[in-house]
C-alpha positions as semicolon CSV with decimal commas, in nm:
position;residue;x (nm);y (nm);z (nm)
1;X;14,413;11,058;7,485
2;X;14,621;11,145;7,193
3;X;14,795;11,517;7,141
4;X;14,826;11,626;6,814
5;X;15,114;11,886;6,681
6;X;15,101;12,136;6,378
7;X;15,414;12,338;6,324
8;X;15,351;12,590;6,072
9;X;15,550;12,827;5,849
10;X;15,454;13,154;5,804
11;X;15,607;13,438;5,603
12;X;15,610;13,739;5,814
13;X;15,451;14,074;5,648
14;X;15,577;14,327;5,908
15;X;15,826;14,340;6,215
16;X;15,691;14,179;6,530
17;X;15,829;14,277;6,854
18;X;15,874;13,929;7,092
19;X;15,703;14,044;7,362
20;X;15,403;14,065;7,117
21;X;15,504;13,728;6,938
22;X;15,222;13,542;7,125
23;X;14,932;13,792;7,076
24;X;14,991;13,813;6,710
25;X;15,017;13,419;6,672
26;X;14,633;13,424;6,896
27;X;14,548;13,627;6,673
28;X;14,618;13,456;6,348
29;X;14,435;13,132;6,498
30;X;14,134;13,301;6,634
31;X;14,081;13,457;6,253
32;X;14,086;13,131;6,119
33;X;13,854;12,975;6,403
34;X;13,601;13,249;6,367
35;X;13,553;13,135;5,969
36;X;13,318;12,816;6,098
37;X;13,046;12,843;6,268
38;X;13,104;12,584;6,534
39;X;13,453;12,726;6,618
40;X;13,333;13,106;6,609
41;X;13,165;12,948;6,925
42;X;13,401;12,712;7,098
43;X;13,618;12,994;7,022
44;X;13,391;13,254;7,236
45;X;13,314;13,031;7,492
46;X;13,418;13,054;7,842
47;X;13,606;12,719;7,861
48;X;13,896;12,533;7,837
49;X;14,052;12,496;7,489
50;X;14,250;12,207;7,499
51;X;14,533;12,364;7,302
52;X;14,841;12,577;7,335
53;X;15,118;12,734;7,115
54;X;15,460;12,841;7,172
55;X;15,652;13,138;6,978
56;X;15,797;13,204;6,654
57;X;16,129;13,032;6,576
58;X;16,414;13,085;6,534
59;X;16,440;13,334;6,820
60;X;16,645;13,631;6,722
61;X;16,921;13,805;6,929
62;X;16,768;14,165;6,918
63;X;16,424;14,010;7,037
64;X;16,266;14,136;6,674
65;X;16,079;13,901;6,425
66;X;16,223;14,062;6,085
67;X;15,942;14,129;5,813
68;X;16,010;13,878;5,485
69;X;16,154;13,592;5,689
70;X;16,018;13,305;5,709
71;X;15,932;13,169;6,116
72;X;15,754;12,875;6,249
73;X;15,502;12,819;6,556
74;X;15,365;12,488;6,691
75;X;14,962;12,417;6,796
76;X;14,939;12,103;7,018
77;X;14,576;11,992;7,073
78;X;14,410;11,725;7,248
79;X;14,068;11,774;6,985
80;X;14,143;11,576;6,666
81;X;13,909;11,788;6,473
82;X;14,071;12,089;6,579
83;X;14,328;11,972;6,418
84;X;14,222;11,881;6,114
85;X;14,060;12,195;6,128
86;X;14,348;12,416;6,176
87;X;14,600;12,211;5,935
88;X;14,370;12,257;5,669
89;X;14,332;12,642;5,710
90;X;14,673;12,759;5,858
91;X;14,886;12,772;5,542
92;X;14,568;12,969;5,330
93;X;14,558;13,211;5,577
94;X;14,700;13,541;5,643
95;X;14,657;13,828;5,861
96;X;14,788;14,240;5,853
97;X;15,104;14,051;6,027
98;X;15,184;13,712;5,882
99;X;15,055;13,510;5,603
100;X;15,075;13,103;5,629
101;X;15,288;12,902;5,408
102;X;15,283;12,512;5,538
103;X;15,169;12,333;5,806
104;X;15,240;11,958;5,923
105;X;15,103;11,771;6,159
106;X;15,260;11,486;6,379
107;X;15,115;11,305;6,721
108;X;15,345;11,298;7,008
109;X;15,486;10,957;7,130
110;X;15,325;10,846;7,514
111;X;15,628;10,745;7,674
112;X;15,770;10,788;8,023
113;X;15,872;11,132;8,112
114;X;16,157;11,244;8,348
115;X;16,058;11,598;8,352
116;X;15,864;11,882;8,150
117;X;15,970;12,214;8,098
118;X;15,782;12,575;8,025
119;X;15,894;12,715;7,726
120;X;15,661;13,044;7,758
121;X;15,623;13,159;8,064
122;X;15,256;13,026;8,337
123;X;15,071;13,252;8,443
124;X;14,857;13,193;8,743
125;X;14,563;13,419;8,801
126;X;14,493;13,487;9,186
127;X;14,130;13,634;9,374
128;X;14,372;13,940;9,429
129;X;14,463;14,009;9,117
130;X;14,860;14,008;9,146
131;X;15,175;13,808;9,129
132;X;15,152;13,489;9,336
133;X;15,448;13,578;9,494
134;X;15,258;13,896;9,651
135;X;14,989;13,663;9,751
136;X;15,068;13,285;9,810
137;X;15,295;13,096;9,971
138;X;15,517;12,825;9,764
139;X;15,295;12,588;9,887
140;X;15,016;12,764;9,770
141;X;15,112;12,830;9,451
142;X;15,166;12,462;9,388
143;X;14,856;12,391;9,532
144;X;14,668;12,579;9,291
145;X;14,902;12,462;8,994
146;X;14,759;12,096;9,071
147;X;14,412;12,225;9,123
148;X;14,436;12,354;8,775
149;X;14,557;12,022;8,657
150;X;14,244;11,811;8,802
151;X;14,044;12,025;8,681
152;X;14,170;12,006;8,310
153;X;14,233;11,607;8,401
154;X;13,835;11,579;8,473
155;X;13,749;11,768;8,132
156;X;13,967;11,599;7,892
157;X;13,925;11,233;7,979
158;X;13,653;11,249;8,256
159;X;13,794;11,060;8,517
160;X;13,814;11,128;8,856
161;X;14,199;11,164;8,965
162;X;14,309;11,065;9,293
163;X;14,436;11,356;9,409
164;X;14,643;11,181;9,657
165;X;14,932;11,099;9,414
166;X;15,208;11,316;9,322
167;X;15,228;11,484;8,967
168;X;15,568;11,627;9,035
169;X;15,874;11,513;9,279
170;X;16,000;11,842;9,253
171;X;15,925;12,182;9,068
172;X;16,235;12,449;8,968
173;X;16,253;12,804;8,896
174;X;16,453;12,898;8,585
175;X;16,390;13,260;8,573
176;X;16,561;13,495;8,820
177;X;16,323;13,790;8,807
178;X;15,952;13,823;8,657
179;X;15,882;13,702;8,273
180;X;15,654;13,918;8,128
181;X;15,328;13,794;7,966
182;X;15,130;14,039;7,704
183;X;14,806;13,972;7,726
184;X;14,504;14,195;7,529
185;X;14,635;14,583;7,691
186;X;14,810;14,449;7,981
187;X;15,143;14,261;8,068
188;X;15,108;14,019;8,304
189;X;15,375;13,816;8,541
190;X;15,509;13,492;8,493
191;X;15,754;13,207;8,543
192;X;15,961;12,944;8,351
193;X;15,883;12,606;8,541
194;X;16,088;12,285;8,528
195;X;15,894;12,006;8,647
196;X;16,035;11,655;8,721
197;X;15,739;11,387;8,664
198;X;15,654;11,140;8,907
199;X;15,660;10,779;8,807
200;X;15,306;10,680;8,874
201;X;15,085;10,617;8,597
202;X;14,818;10,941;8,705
203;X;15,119;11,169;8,696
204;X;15,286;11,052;8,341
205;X;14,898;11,071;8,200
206;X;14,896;11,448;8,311
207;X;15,228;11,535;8,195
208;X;15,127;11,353;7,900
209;X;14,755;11,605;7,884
210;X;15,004;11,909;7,993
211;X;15,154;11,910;7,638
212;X;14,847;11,986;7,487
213;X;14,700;12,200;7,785
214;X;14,976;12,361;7,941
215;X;15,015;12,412;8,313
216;X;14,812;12,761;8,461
217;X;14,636;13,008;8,309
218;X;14,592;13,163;7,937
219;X;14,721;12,852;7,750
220;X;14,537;12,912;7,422
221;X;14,688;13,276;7,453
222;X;14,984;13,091;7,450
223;X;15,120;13,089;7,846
224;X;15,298;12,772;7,921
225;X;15,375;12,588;7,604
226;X;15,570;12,265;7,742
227;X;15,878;12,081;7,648
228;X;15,950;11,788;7,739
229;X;16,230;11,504;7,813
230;X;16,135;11,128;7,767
231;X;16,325;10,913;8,049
């Protein structure tokens, strides 16, 4: 398993709200995925992506991306195609919002983690439709967290995980009060997670997959872009 990271510049053609940072930057990469053929479909289908972005940076103060400045965004991905895909197309393309300037690619080191941290909020869709914390217990929520995690552990490197050992020793809240989440016409709720990685070799593999996937819901829409701290 080997993640693969594109930051790219892009020159910004009108304002952009950050609340709408993450649609816009979907957007952009689901224009250039529709181009091809085979990613019109992996992009339609029903599945896991195996990639995540984060916002535009630098973050300014007012919370509004100023039109004719220059931002970046990063793409991790787990699908080296995908990425050779994307870092060939990103900086020829442009949209109503943002045209592309540069992109780079790097892979990110497998080392031992102490802890990973959300940089955009997760998002963790329940049967009833509302904020876990209306619905679940702590317990609960974690619960389906790691469910999530198997689940995208079986996909990407089809093994069977032993679901007996931990992924996390413990798991903080860093947000006080709900972080919203745009997502198509609705805003959804969400949390900033800091997770401090076991040191068993399942758990470091997952935290290692979790920078590519991201932890929850929505990750290609851009929920739960990681960082991360080596130990």
């Amino acid at each position: 398993m080997k993640i693969y990271e594109i930051t790219t510049k892009v020159f910004l053609m009108e304002d952009i709200v950050a609340q709408k940072a993450s649609t816009k930057i979907a957007y952009f990469i689901d224009s250039i995925l529709v181009k091809d053929d085979v990613y019109k479909d992996f992009h339609g289908e029903n599945k896991l992506k195996g990639y995540t972005t984060d916002l535009l940076y630098p973050m300014e103060k007012d919370g509004l991306y100023k039109k004719h400045k220059v931002y970046a965004f990063r793409i991790r991905t787990l699908d080296q195609e995908l990425a050779d895909y994307l870092l060939k197309n990103l900086s020829n393309h442009s949209t109503k919002e943002m045209k592309g300037l540069v992109a780079e690619i790097r892979m990110i080191k497998k080392r031992l983690f102490e802890k990973l941290y959300t940089i955009t909020p997760v998002i963790v869709k329940t049967q009833e439709h509302c904020y876990w914390k209306e619905c679940l217990s702590l317990e609960e929520y974690e619960e389906q967290l790691k469910k999530n995690l198997w689940k995208k552990y079986r996909n990407f490197t089809e093994k069977e995980p032993d679901e007996s050992l931990s992924i996390w020793d413990s798991l903080v809240f860093k947000n006080q009060g709900v972080i919203p989440f745009p997502y198509k016409n609705i805003t959804l709720p969400g949390d900033k997670l800091e997770l401090f990685i076991s040191n068993n070799e399942q758990a470091q593999e997952i935290a290692y997959m979790m920078l590519a996937t991201g932890l929850g819901d929505l990750n290609s829409r851009g929920a739960s872009f990681m960082g991360y701290r080596y130990l």
